[in-house]
């Protein structure tokens, strides 16, 4: 049996999709999640082979959930089940990623399930990484997931004071303490809106929390932030032009 996890914050959509999936004797629905955080927990414990994932969720963006699922040791096959607009559907098709467009039909779900069986039998996975980059470039996040010890917190980006790439980790300085972002600094930058700026190869800052521009040695600068520690962030020479333009100095 192929285990499927359904992620959708609308109960009628979950019920409908469960009905169509379980008409196929090769599949069983091992769980349902109403949001992104719950989906990540269930995927970790239940180890589904396929996740039917809505893009518009109440807590995390579905694209972010997909990116985190792909980082698991045994990532599931991800099928977007969505009412999302036409450009996204075109992206799915171009990247050979299957999708279900709401409202669902029995025939379309059956086609998707047949494709899932084929991919799993051939031990293939669709090229999701390029799709997620495309969607991230056009959809700025309203939430960010980050680890605080063994808990995955969902925070508003405005809570981020700055982000730092340190070794193989990306650390988020927030008023809740230091959190660990499960991705690269570039992936975080792609998610954030214009309220944030990459100022150094290792730093992204929240522009609303920049207190002062401090001249440093040999024409370089530091940014003094408004946090309790009055953190100083160096401005890299490569990023100086962008910083000057945005801050107007």
PDB file of C-alpha atoms in Angstrom:
ATOM      1  CA  UNK A   1       0.000   0.000   0.000  1.00  0.00           C
ATOM      2  CA  UNK A   2       1.194   3.506  -0.835  1.00  0.00           C
ATOM      3  CA  UNK A   3       0.764   5.827   2.139  1.00  0.00           C
ATOM      4  CA  UNK A   4      -0.624   9.279   1.351  1.00  0.00           C
ATOM      5  CA  UNK A   5      -0.767  12.355   3.568  1.00  0.00           C
ATOM      6  CA  UNK A   6      -3.333  15.072   2.774  1.00  0.00           C
ATOM      7  CA  UNK A   7      -2.526  18.668   3.764  1.00  0.00           C
ATOM      8  CA  UNK A   8      -5.327  21.203   3.394  1.00  0.00           C
ATOM      9  CA  UNK A   9      -6.944  23.639   5.839  1.00  0.00           C
ATOM     10  CA  UNK A  10     -10.393  23.075   4.323  1.00  0.00           C
ATOM     11  CA  UNK A  11     -12.148  19.960   5.633  1.00  0.00           C
ATOM     12  CA  UNK A  12     -14.423  19.448   2.574  1.00  0.00           C
ATOM     13  CA  UNK A  13     -11.356  19.426   0.299  1.00  0.00           C
ATOM     14  CA  UNK A  14      -9.622  16.860   2.522  1.00  0.00           C
ATOM     15  CA  UNK A  15     -12.704  14.631   2.616  1.00  0.00           C
ATOM     16  CA  UNK A  16     -13.169  14.789  -1.142  1.00  0.00           C
ATOM     17  CA  UNK A  17      -9.526  14.004  -1.854  1.00  0.00           C
ATOM     18  CA  UNK A  18      -9.504  11.139   0.668  1.00  0.00           C
ATOM     19  CA  UNK A  19     -12.565   9.631  -1.021  1.00  0.00           C
ATOM     20  CA  UNK A  20     -10.955   9.712  -4.481  1.00  0.00           C
ATOM     21  CA  UNK A  21      -7.577   8.428  -3.254  1.00  0.00           C
ATOM     22  CA  UNK A  22      -9.005   5.494  -1.335  1.00  0.00           C
ATOM     23  CA  UNK A  23     -11.005   4.353  -4.352  1.00  0.00           C
ATOM     24  CA  UNK A  24      -7.635   3.113  -5.612  1.00  0.00           C
ATOM     25  CA  UNK A  25      -6.778  -0.149  -3.835  1.00  0.00           C
ATOM     26  CA  UNK A  26      -3.059   0.662  -4.036  1.00  0.00           C
ATOM     27  CA  UNK A  27      -3.358   3.688  -1.727  1.00  0.00           C
ATOM     28  CA  UNK A  28      -4.237   4.394   1.872  1.00  0.00           C
ATOM     29  CA  UNK A  29      -4.535   7.820   3.505  1.00  0.00           C
ATOM     30  CA  UNK A  30      -2.305   7.568   6.579  1.00  0.00           C
ATOM     31  CA  UNK A  31      -3.088  11.043   7.900  1.00  0.00           C
ATOM     32  CA  UNK A  32      -4.521  14.507   7.369  1.00  0.00           C
ATOM     33  CA  UNK A  33      -3.056  17.870   8.367  1.00  0.00           C
ATOM     34  CA  UNK A  34      -4.748  21.262   8.482  1.00  0.00           C
ATOM     35  CA  UNK A  35      -1.534  23.312   8.356  1.00  0.00           C
ATOM     36  CA  UNK A  36       2.126  23.289   7.466  1.00  0.00           C
ATOM     37  CA  UNK A  37       3.596  22.695  10.929  1.00  0.00           C
ATOM     38  CA  UNK A  38       1.281  19.758  11.550  1.00  0.00           C
ATOM     39  CA  UNK A  39       2.127  18.378   8.103  1.00  0.00           C
ATOM     40  CA  UNK A  40       5.864  18.408   8.857  1.00  0.00           C
ATOM     41  CA  UNK A  41       5.318  16.584  12.154  1.00  0.00           C
ATOM     42  CA  UNK A  42       3.059  13.949  10.578  1.00  0.00           C
ATOM     43  CA  UNK A  43       5.372  13.449   7.609  1.00  0.00           C
ATOM     44  CA  UNK A  44       8.259  12.826  10.006  1.00  0.00           C
ATOM     45  CA  UNK A  45       6.332  10.268  12.085  1.00  0.00           C
ATOM     46  CA  UNK A  46       4.193   8.586   9.421  1.00  0.00           C
ATOM     47  CA  UNK A  47       6.735   8.531   6.556  1.00  0.00           C
ATOM     48  CA  UNK A  48       4.190   8.810   3.690  1.00  0.00           C
ATOM     49  CA  UNK A  49       5.353   8.041   0.177  1.00  0.00           C
ATOM     50  CA  UNK A  50       3.264  10.899  -1.248  1.00  0.00           C
ATOM     51  CA  UNK A  51       1.949  14.178   0.148  1.00  0.00           C
ATOM     52  CA  UNK A  52      -1.025  15.966  -1.417  1.00  0.00           C
ATOM     53  CA  UNK A  53      -0.254  19.557  -0.464  1.00  0.00           C
ATOM     54  CA  UNK A  54      -2.308  22.728  -0.773  1.00  0.00           C
ATOM     55  CA  UNK A  55      -0.286  25.904  -1.412  1.00  0.00           C
ATOM     56  CA  UNK A  56      -2.511  28.284   0.556  1.00  0.00           C
ATOM     57  CA  UNK A  57      -2.349  27.194   4.220  1.00  0.00           C
ATOM     58  CA  UNK A  58      -3.242  29.143   7.338  1.00  0.00           C
ATOM     59  CA  UNK A  59       0.215  29.025   8.923  1.00  0.00           C
ATOM     60  CA  UNK A  60       3.082  28.180   6.563  1.00  0.00           C
ATOM     61  CA  UNK A  61       3.183  28.722   2.820  1.00  0.00           C
ATOM     62  CA  UNK A  62       2.775  25.401   1.030  1.00  0.00           C
ATOM     63  CA  UNK A  63       5.887  26.095  -1.032  1.00  0.00           C
ATOM     64  CA  UNK A  64       7.881  26.404   2.198  1.00  0.00           C
ATOM     65  CA  UNK A  65       6.359  23.163   3.486  1.00  0.00           C
ATOM     66  CA  UNK A  66       7.400  21.405   0.264  1.00  0.00           C
ATOM     67  CA  UNK A  67      10.951  22.748   0.592  1.00  0.00           C
ATOM     68  CA  UNK A  68      11.188  21.446   4.164  1.00  0.00           C
ATOM     69  CA  UNK A  69       9.717  18.065   3.209  1.00  0.00           C
ATOM     70  CA  UNK A  70      12.397  17.680   0.547  1.00  0.00           C
ATOM     71  CA  UNK A  71      15.065  18.041   3.247  1.00  0.00           C
ATOM     72  CA  UNK A  72      13.853  14.946   5.081  1.00  0.00           C
ATOM     73  CA  UNK A  73      16.051  11.816   4.904  1.00  0.00           C
ATOM     74  CA  UNK A  74      13.341  10.041   2.898  1.00  0.00           C
ATOM     75  CA  UNK A  75      11.503  12.865   1.121  1.00  0.00           C
ATOM     76  CA  UNK A  76       8.012  12.035  -0.116  1.00  0.00           C
ATOM     77  CA  UNK A  77       6.671  12.603  -3.578  1.00  0.00           C
ATOM     78  CA  UNK A  78       4.792  15.912  -3.471  1.00  0.00           C
ATOM     79  CA  UNK A  79       1.610  16.573  -5.426  1.00  0.00           C
ATOM     80  CA  UNK A  80       0.218  20.095  -5.206  1.00  0.00           C
ATOM     81  CA  UNK A  81      -3.558  20.065  -4.753  1.00  0.00           C
ATOM     82  CA  UNK A  82      -4.461  23.674  -5.297  1.00  0.00           C
ATOM     83  CA  UNK A  83      -6.780  26.323  -6.619  1.00  0.00           C
ATOM     84  CA  UNK A  84      -3.713  28.462  -7.364  1.00  0.00           C
ATOM     85  CA  UNK A  85      -3.601  30.662 -10.436  1.00  0.00           C
ATOM     86  CA  UNK A  86      -2.562  29.866 -13.990  1.00  0.00           C
ATOM     87  CA  UNK A  87       1.123  30.816 -13.906  1.00  0.00           C
ATOM     88  CA  UNK A  88       1.773  28.243 -11.160  1.00  0.00           C
ATOM     89  CA  UNK A  89      -0.015  25.533 -13.106  1.00  0.00           C
ATOM     90  CA  UNK A  90       2.179  26.314 -16.110  1.00  0.00           C
ATOM     91  CA  UNK A  91       5.243  26.053 -13.893  1.00  0.00           C
ATOM     92  CA  UNK A  92       4.118  22.645 -12.644  1.00  0.00           C
ATOM     93  CA  UNK A  93       3.695  21.416 -16.202  1.00  0.00           C
ATOM     94  CA  UNK A  94       7.043  22.784 -17.374  1.00  0.00           C
ATOM     95  CA  UNK A  95       8.799  21.122 -14.460  1.00  0.00           C
ATOM     96  CA  UNK A  96       7.000  17.799 -14.897  1.00  0.00           C
ATOM     97  CA  UNK A  97       5.501  18.068 -11.398  1.00  0.00           C
ATOM     98  CA  UNK A  98       1.991  16.725 -11.087  1.00  0.00           C
ATOM     99  CA  UNK A  99      -0.825  18.771  -9.572  1.00  0.00           C
ATOM    100  CA  UNK A 100      -4.524  18.585  -8.871  1.00  0.00           C
ATOM    101  CA  UNK A 101      -6.575  21.654  -9.600  1.00  0.00           C
ATOM    102  CA  UNK A 102      -9.570  22.327  -7.375  1.00  0.00           C
ATOM    103  CA  UNK A 103     -12.373  21.343  -7.674  1.00  0.00           C
ATOM    104  CA  UNK A 104     -11.120  17.748  -7.984  1.00  0.00           C
ATOM    105  CA  UNK A 105     -12.539  15.201 -10.391  1.00  0.00           C
ATOM    106  CA  UNK A 106     -12.368  11.424 -10.128  1.00  0.00           C
ATOM    107  CA  UNK A 107     -10.684  11.126 -13.527  1.00  0.00           C
ATOM    108  CA  UNK A 108      -7.970  13.676 -12.756  1.00  0.00           C
ATOM    109  CA  UNK A 109      -7.171  12.146  -9.361  1.00  0.00           C
ATOM    110  CA  UNK A 110      -6.985   8.689 -10.972  1.00  0.00           C
ATOM    111  CA  UNK A 111      -4.472  10.018 -13.522  1.00  0.00           C
ATOM    112  CA  UNK A 112      -2.369  11.499 -10.747  1.00  0.00           C
ATOM    113  CA  UNK A 113      -2.418   8.276  -8.730  1.00  0.00           C
ATOM    114  CA  UNK A 114      -1.297   6.300 -11.766  1.00  0.00           C
ATOM    115  CA  UNK A 115       1.595   8.725 -12.182  1.00  0.00           C
ATOM    116  CA  UNK A 116       2.532   8.358  -8.518  1.00  0.00           C
ATOM    117  CA  UNK A 117       2.596   4.555  -8.842  1.00  0.00           C
ATOM    118  CA  UNK A 118       4.833   4.809 -11.906  1.00  0.00           C
ATOM    119  CA  UNK A 119       7.268   7.215 -10.261  1.00  0.00           C
ATOM    120  CA  UNK A 120       7.544   5.113  -7.119  1.00  0.00           C
ATOM    121  CA  UNK A 121       8.007   1.883  -9.067  1.00  0.00           C
ATOM    122  CA  UNK A 122      10.792   3.505 -11.079  1.00  0.00           C
ATOM    123  CA  UNK A 123      12.270   5.161  -7.976  1.00  0.00           C
ATOM    124  CA  UNK A 124      12.035   8.556  -9.648  1.00  0.00           C
ATOM    125  CA  UNK A 125      11.204  11.943  -8.178  1.00  0.00           C
ATOM    126  CA  UNK A 126      10.110  15.034 -10.146  1.00  0.00           C
ATOM    127  CA  UNK A 127      12.508  18.021 -10.331  1.00  0.00           C
ATOM    128  CA  UNK A 128      10.792  20.012  -7.588  1.00  0.00           C
ATOM    129  CA  UNK A 129      13.761  22.195  -6.660  1.00  0.00           C
ATOM    130  CA  UNK A 130      13.536  24.410  -9.741  1.00  0.00           C
ATOM    131  CA  UNK A 131       9.765  24.771  -9.315  1.00  0.00           C
ATOM    132  CA  UNK A 132      10.140  25.868  -5.706  1.00  0.00           C
ATOM    133  CA  UNK A 133      12.725  28.479  -6.720  1.00  0.00           C
ATOM    134  CA  UNK A 134      10.317  29.846  -9.346  1.00  0.00           C
ATOM    135  CA  UNK A 135       7.441  30.075  -6.887  1.00  0.00           C
ATOM    136  CA  UNK A 136       9.612  31.594  -4.155  1.00  0.00           C
ATOM    137  CA  UNK A 137      10.723  34.307  -6.560  1.00  0.00           C
ATOM    138  CA  UNK A 138       7.135  35.430  -7.075  1.00  0.00           C
ATOM    139  CA  UNK A 139       5.598  34.656  -3.677  1.00  0.00           C
ATOM    140  CA  UNK A 140       7.142  36.434  -0.707  1.00  0.00           C
ATOM    141  CA  UNK A 141       6.436  34.630   2.511  1.00  0.00           C
ATOM    142  CA  UNK A 142       4.199  35.780   5.335  1.00  0.00           C
ATOM    143  CA  UNK A 143       5.666  33.211   7.754  1.00  0.00           C
ATOM    144  CA  UNK A 144       9.061  31.654   8.396  1.00  0.00           C
ATOM    145  CA  UNK A 145       9.682  28.276  10.018  1.00  0.00           C
ATOM    146  CA  UNK A 146      12.781  27.934  12.192  1.00  0.00           C
ATOM    147  CA  UNK A 147      14.060  25.571  14.844  1.00  0.00           C
ATOM    148  CA  UNK A 148      14.441  26.467  18.517  1.00  0.00           C
ATOM    149  CA  UNK A 149      16.206  23.399  19.895  1.00  0.00           C
ATOM    150  CA  UNK A 150      13.794  20.547  19.011  1.00  0.00           C
ATOM    151  CA  UNK A 151      10.743  22.744  18.352  1.00  0.00           C
ATOM    152  CA  UNK A 152       9.833  24.088  14.917  1.00  0.00           C
ATOM    153  CA  UNK A 153       8.474  27.604  15.435  1.00  0.00           C
ATOM    154  CA  UNK A 154       6.438  29.591  12.908  1.00  0.00           C
ATOM    155  CA  UNK A 155       7.282  33.289  13.150  1.00  0.00           C
ATOM    156  CA  UNK A 156       6.411  36.513  11.393  1.00  0.00           C
ATOM    157  CA  UNK A 157       9.383  37.741   9.307  1.00  0.00           C
ATOM    158  CA  UNK A 158       9.116  41.084  11.131  1.00  0.00           C
ATOM    159  CA  UNK A 159      10.384  39.264  14.237  1.00  0.00           C
ATOM    160  CA  UNK A 160      13.741  38.680  12.544  1.00  0.00           C
ATOM    161  CA  UNK A 161      16.348  41.259  13.564  1.00  0.00           C
ATOM    162  CA  UNK A 162      19.045  39.813  11.337  1.00  0.00           C
ATOM    163  CA  UNK A 163      20.102  36.500   9.828  1.00  0.00           C
ATOM    164  CA  UNK A 164      23.641  35.185   9.834  1.00  0.00           C
ATOM    165  CA  UNK A 165      25.254  32.350   7.894  1.00  0.00           C
ATOM    166  CA  UNK A 166      27.637  30.726  10.346  1.00  0.00           C
ATOM    167  CA  UNK A 167      29.399  27.616   9.137  1.00  0.00           C
ATOM    168  CA  UNK A 168      26.757  25.287   7.722  1.00  0.00           C
ATOM    169  CA  UNK A 169      23.923  26.942   9.659  1.00  0.00           C
ATOM    170  CA  UNK A 170      21.724  30.001   9.165  1.00  0.00           C
ATOM    171  CA  UNK A 171      20.898  31.624  12.491  1.00  0.00           C
ATOM    172  CA  UNK A 172      18.015  34.048  12.993  1.00  0.00           C
ATOM    173  CA  UNK A 173      18.370  36.644  15.753  1.00  0.00           C
ATOM    174  CA  UNK A 174      14.893  37.364  17.133  1.00  0.00           C
ATOM    175  CA  UNK A 175      13.350  38.631  20.354  1.00  0.00           C
ATOM    176  CA  UNK A 176      12.629  34.958  21.143  1.00  0.00           C
ATOM    177  CA  UNK A 177      16.350  34.239  21.031  1.00  0.00           C
ATOM    178  CA  UNK A 178      18.446  32.676  18.311  1.00  0.00           C
ATOM    179  CA  UNK A 179      16.631  30.287  15.956  1.00  0.00           C
ATOM    180  CA  UNK A 180      18.005  27.993  13.263  1.00  0.00           C
ATOM    181  CA  UNK A 181      16.602  28.388   9.749  1.00  0.00           C
ATOM    182  CA  UNK A 182      16.434  25.033   7.881  1.00  0.00           C
ATOM    183  CA  UNK A 183      17.963  26.259   4.646  1.00  0.00           C
ATOM    184  CA  UNK A 184      20.625  28.473   3.137  1.00  0.00           C
ATOM    185  CA  UNK A 185      20.961  32.225   3.460  1.00  0.00           C
ATOM    186  CA  UNK A 186      20.089  32.518  -0.226  1.00  0.00           C
ATOM    187  CA  UNK A 187      16.886  30.536   0.296  1.00  0.00           C
ATOM    188  CA  UNK A 188      15.952  32.823   3.171  1.00  0.00           C
ATOM    189  CA  UNK A 189      16.706  35.924   1.077  1.00  0.00           C
ATOM    190  CA  UNK A 190      14.466  34.602  -1.698  1.00  0.00           C
ATOM    191  CA  UNK A 191      11.601  34.266   0.784  1.00  0.00           C
ATOM    192  CA  UNK A 192      11.825  37.704   2.394  1.00  0.00           C
ATOM    193  CA  UNK A 193      10.342  40.937   1.053  1.00  0.00           C
ATOM    194  CA  UNK A 194      11.903  44.341   0.483  1.00  0.00           C
ATOM    195  CA  UNK A 195      11.945  45.059   4.191  1.00  0.00           C
ATOM    196  CA  UNK A 196      15.098  42.941   4.354  1.00  0.00           C
ATOM    197  CA  UNK A 197      18.439  43.496   2.663  1.00  0.00           C
ATOM    198  CA  UNK A 198      21.494  41.329   2.084  1.00  0.00           C
ATOM    199  CA  UNK A 199      24.359  43.534   3.285  1.00  0.00           C
ATOM    200  CA  UNK A 200      27.161  40.979   3.452  1.00  0.00           C
ATOM    201  CA  UNK A 201      27.749  37.478   2.150  1.00  0.00           C
ATOM    202  CA  UNK A 202      26.937  36.264   5.676  1.00  0.00           C
ATOM    203  CA  UNK A 203      24.230  38.725   6.793  1.00  0.00           C
ATOM    204  CA  UNK A 204      20.674  39.825   5.987  1.00  0.00           C
ATOM    205  CA  UNK A 205      19.216  42.652   8.090  1.00  0.00           C
ATOM    206  CA  UNK A 206      15.730  43.895   8.865  1.00  0.00           C
ATOM    207  CA  UNK A 207      15.821  47.460   7.495  1.00  0.00           C
ATOM    208  CA  UNK A 208      13.225  48.650  10.008  1.00  0.00           C
ATOM    209  CA  UNK A 209      15.683  47.810  12.783  1.00  0.00           C
ATOM    210  CA  UNK A 210      18.712  49.692  11.446  1.00  0.00           C
ATOM    211  CA  UNK A 211      19.490  52.482  13.920  1.00  0.00           C
ATOM    212  CA  UNK A 212      22.637  54.014  12.441  1.00  0.00           C
ATOM    213  CA  UNK A 213      25.204  53.724   9.640  1.00  0.00           C
ATOM    214  CA  UNK A 214      28.671  53.744  11.198  1.00  0.00           C
ATOM    215  CA  UNK A 215      31.705  54.651   9.022  1.00  0.00           C
ATOM    216  CA  UNK A 216      34.468  52.105   9.445  1.00  0.00           C
ATOM    217  CA  UNK A 217      38.007  51.691   8.152  1.00  0.00           C
ATOM    218  CA  UNK A 218      39.013  52.324   4.510  1.00  0.00           C
ATOM    219  CA  UNK A 219      35.612  53.443   3.241  1.00  0.00           C
ATOM    220  CA  UNK A 220      33.674  50.556   4.762  1.00  0.00           C
ATOM    221  CA  UNK A 221      30.619  50.734   7.014  1.00  0.00           C
ATOM    222  CA  UNK A 222      28.846  48.896   9.798  1.00  0.00           C
ATOM    223  CA  UNK A 223      25.102  48.989  10.509  1.00  0.00           C
ATOM    224  CA  UNK A 224      24.113  49.548  14.129  1.00  0.00           C
ATOM    225  CA  UNK A 225      20.866  47.743  14.928  1.00  0.00           C
ATOM    226  CA  UNK A 226      18.104  48.516  17.431  1.00  0.00           C
ATOM    227  CA  UNK A 227      18.327  45.271  19.380  1.00  0.00           C
ATOM    228  CA  UNK A 228      19.281  45.255  23.052  1.00  0.00           C
ATOM    229  CA  UNK A 229      22.857  44.240  22.256  1.00  0.00           C
ATOM    230  CA  UNK A 230      23.190  47.120  19.728  1.00  0.00           C
ATOM    231  CA  UNK A 231      24.632  44.648  17.256  1.00  0.00           C
ATOM    232  CA  UNK A 232      26.946  45.959  14.541  1.00  0.00           C
ATOM    233  CA  UNK A 233      26.679  44.234  11.160  1.00  0.00           C
ATOM    234  CA  UNK A 234      29.478  44.732   8.623  1.00  0.00           C
ATOM    235  CA  UNK A 235      28.584  45.893   5.111  1.00  0.00           C
ATOM    236  CA  UNK A 236      30.445  43.903   2.483  1.00  0.00           C
ATOM    237  CA  UNK A 237      32.072  45.859  -0.329  1.00  0.00           C
ATOM    238  CA  UNK A 238      30.091  43.878  -2.901  1.00  0.00           C
ATOM    239  CA  UNK A 239      26.841  44.985  -1.259  1.00  0.00           C
ATOM    240  CA  UNK A 240      27.786  48.592  -0.483  1.00  0.00           C
ATOM    241  CA  UNK A 241      26.135  50.065  -3.573  1.00  0.00           C
ATOM    242  CA  UNK A 242      22.788  48.414  -2.770  1.00  0.00           C
ATOM    243  CA  UNK A 243      23.009  49.530   0.858  1.00  0.00           C
ATOM    244  CA  UNK A 244      23.743  53.116  -0.183  1.00  0.00           C
ATOM    245  CA  UNK A 245      20.809  53.104  -2.600  1.00  0.00           C
ATOM    246  CA  UNK A 246      18.305  51.678  -0.118  1.00  0.00           C
ATOM    247  CA  UNK A 247      19.393  53.761   2.871  1.00  0.00           C
ATOM    248  CA  UNK A 248      20.113  56.887   0.848  1.00  0.00           C
ATOM    249  CA  UNK A 249      23.622  57.901   1.912  1.00  0.00           C
TER     250      UNK A 249
END
